[in-house]
Backbone as CSV, one residue per row, in Angstrom:
resi,resn,N_x,N_y,N_z,CA_x,CA_y,CA_z,C_x,C_y,C_z
1,UNK,23.922,-1.907,-57.434,25.026,-2.449,-56.730,25.374,-3.334,-57.618
2,UNK,27.245,-3.634,-58.324,27.593,-4.281,-59.115,27.514,-5.870,-58.368
3,UNK,27.496,-7.132,-59.289,27.347,-7.974,-58.499,28.967,-8.303,-57.852
4,UNK,29.574,-8.089,-58.203,31.086,-8.164,-57.116,30.963,-7.769,-55.568
5,UNK,30.484,-6.187,-55.524,30.505,-5.920,-54.636,29.136,-6.453,-53.934
6,UNK,27.849,-6.880,-54.069,27.074,-7.841,-53.243,27.760,-8.538,-52.863
7,UNK,28.600,-9.373,-53.239,29.500,-10.639,-53.157,30.383,-10.662,-52.147
8,UNK,31.146,-9.394,-51.892,31.895,-8.935,-50.993,30.845,-8.618,-49.725
9,UNK,30.175,-7.731,-49.761,29.323,-7.372,-48.932,28.315,-8.791,-47.910
10,UNK,28.301,-10.013,-48.822,28.199,-10.878,-48.351,29.207,-11.955,-47.417
11,UNK,30.474,-11.901,-48.186,31.345,-12.291,-47.268,31.590,-11.180,-46.080
12,UNK,31.760,-9.969,-46.093,31.856,-8.860,-45.219,31.016,-9.520,-43.826
13,UNK,29.330,-9.599,-44.085,28.976,-10.268,-43.043,29.126,-11.108,-42.378
14,UNK,29.021,-12.560,-43.476,29.643,-13.687,-42.919,30.923,-13.774,-41.913
15,UNK,32.277,-12.522,-42.573,33.385,-12.791,-41.706,32.907,-12.126,-40.450
16,UNK,32.276,-10.832,-39.981,32.068,-10.264,-39.142,31.113,-10.930,-38.176
17,UNK,30.351,-11.594,-38.601,29.569,-12.483,-37.679,30.482,-13.484,-37.070
18,UNK,30.502,-14.648,-37.684,31.463,-15.583,-37.335,32.863,-15.595,-37.522
19,UNK,33.730,-14.803,-37.475,35.213,-15.276,-37.461,35.873,-14.498,-36.553
20,UNK,36.591,-14.829,-35.709,37.189,-14.062,-34.836,38.064,-13.123,-35.479
21,UNK,37.980,-11.895,-35.695,39.153,-11.189,-36.251,40.623,-10.322,-35.024
22,UNK,41.470,-10.664,-35.678,42.750,-9.510,-34.900,41.834,-7.760,-35.281
23,UNK,42.606,-7.135,-33.952,42.481,-5.525,-33.880,42.245,-4.599,-35.369
24,UNK,43.676,-5.310,-35.800,43.436,-4.724,-37.171,42.897,-5.156,-38.414
25,UNK,42.421,-6.386,-38.273,41.321,-6.690,-39.552,39.895,-6.017,-38.904
26,UNK,39.918,-5.878,-37.865,38.224,-5.665,-37.323,38.305,-4.681,-37.724
27,UNK,39.350,-3.618,-37.517,39.114,-2.057,-38.190,39.126,-2.118,-39.527
28,UNK,39.605,-2.414,-40.101,39.584,-2.452,-41.886,37.783,-3.097,-41.378
29,UNK,37.445,-3.838,-41.257,35.884,-4.109,-41.764,35.195,-3.151,-41.441
30,UNK,35.301,-2.661,-40.341,34.575,-1.583,-39.758,34.225,-0.568,-40.601
31,UNK,35.803,-0.337,-41.088,35.953,0.948,-42.267,35.159,0.610,-43.814
32,UNK,35.512,-0.453,-43.455,34.588,-0.724,-45.091,33.273,-0.877,-44.890
33,UNK,32.779,-1.228,-43.755,31.252,-1.592,-43.428,30.768,0.557,-43.704
34,UNK,31.361,1.003,-42.731,31.217,2.719,-42.997,30.687,2.758,-44.642
35,UNK,31.807,2.389,-45.367,31.826,3.379,-46.438,31.137,1.945,-47.066
36,UNK,30.709,1.216,-46.811,29.064,0.692,-47.758,27.968,1.408,-47.231
37,UNK,27.510,1.735,-46.125,27.087,2.095,-45.404,26.445,3.601,-46.257
38,UNK,27.495,4.140,-46.391,27.835,5.615,-47.084,27.085,5.283,-48.487
39,UNK,27.326,4.120,-49.218,27.279,3.760,-50.660,28.473,4.149,-51.685
40,UNK,29.790,4.714,-50.348,31.151,5.439,-51.450,31.709,3.527,-52.121
41,UNK,31.395,2.773,-52.902,31.512,1.437,-53.238,32.858,1.773,-54.180
42,UNK,33.014,2.480,-54.479,34.194,3.126,-55.297,35.644,2.723,-54.567
43,UNK,35.426,3.554,-53.090,36.838,3.119,-52.369,36.457,1.984,-51.320
44,UNK,35.015,1.254,-50.867,35.075,0.054,-50.347,35.498,-0.804,-50.896
45,UNK,35.199,-1.094,-52.471,35.405,-2.384,-53.405,37.048,-2.799,-53.356
46,UNK,37.959,-1.491,-53.501,39.331,-1.639,-53.488,40.202,-2.310,-52.160
47,UNK,39.157,-1.959,-51.231,39.550,-2.402,-49.559,39.304,-3.566,-49.219
48,UNK,38.050,-3.485,-49.571,37.734,-5.222,-49.513,38.321,-6.413,-50.427
49,UNK,38.647,-6.097,-51.547,39.731,-6.669,-52.271,40.905,-7.130,-51.805
50,UNK,41.616,-6.146,-51.157,42.735,-6.412,-50.309,42.945,-6.989,-49.030
51,UNK,41.565,-7.022,-48.399,41.363,-7.417,-46.872,41.383,-9.122,-47.484
52,UNK,40.605,-9.013,-48.458,40.431,-10.776,-49.282,41.791,-11.498,-49.616
53,UNK,42.627,-10.317,-50.240,43.740,-11.222,-51.028,44.999,-11.450,-49.575
54,UNK,44.775,-10.424,-48.461,45.518,-10.778,-47.584,45.518,-11.946,-46.798
55,UNK,43.736,-12.362,-46.657,43.364,-13.458,-45.472,43.598,-14.908,-46.731
56,UNK,43.839,-14.868,-47.997,44.066,-16.216,-48.709,45.887,-16.045,-48.553
57,UNK,46.249,-15.199,-48.550,47.695,-15.163,-48.130,47.813,-15.784,-47.205
58,UNK,47.542,-15.220,-45.930,47.940,-15.996,-44.812,47.187,-17.142,-44.727
59,UNK,45.788,-17.908,-45.231,45.913,-18.970,-45.455,46.528,-20.123,-45.908
60,UNK,47.205,-19.270,-47.168,48.129,-20.258,-47.825,49.423,-20.353,-46.904
61,UNK,49.769,-19.351,-46.660,51.105,-19.488,-45.717,51.002,-20.890,-44.578
62,UNK,50.054,-20.640,-43.927,49.642,-21.421,-42.821,49.807,-22.800,-43.342
63,UNK,49.054,-22.875,-44.693,48.582,-24.668,-45.262,50.145,-24.778,-45.587
64,UNK,51.221,-23.959,-46.259,52.107,-24.436,-46.991,53.376,-24.784,-45.678
65,UNK,53.495,-23.964,-44.662,53.846,-23.984,-43.477,55.024,-23.358,-43.359
């Protein structure tokens, strides 16, 4: 398992356990978890990167008003 996938997996576990997620994001995280459990890292990594990018965009929009 590559280091970047390990980082995503840690983020995923923290996010799903401690952050309230809207239904759409919760479904994305659920699908990513299934891919990770099946060790389909080639499909899981881009999905997790996209979710992280959307999260950062939403946070920036909130902070910038």
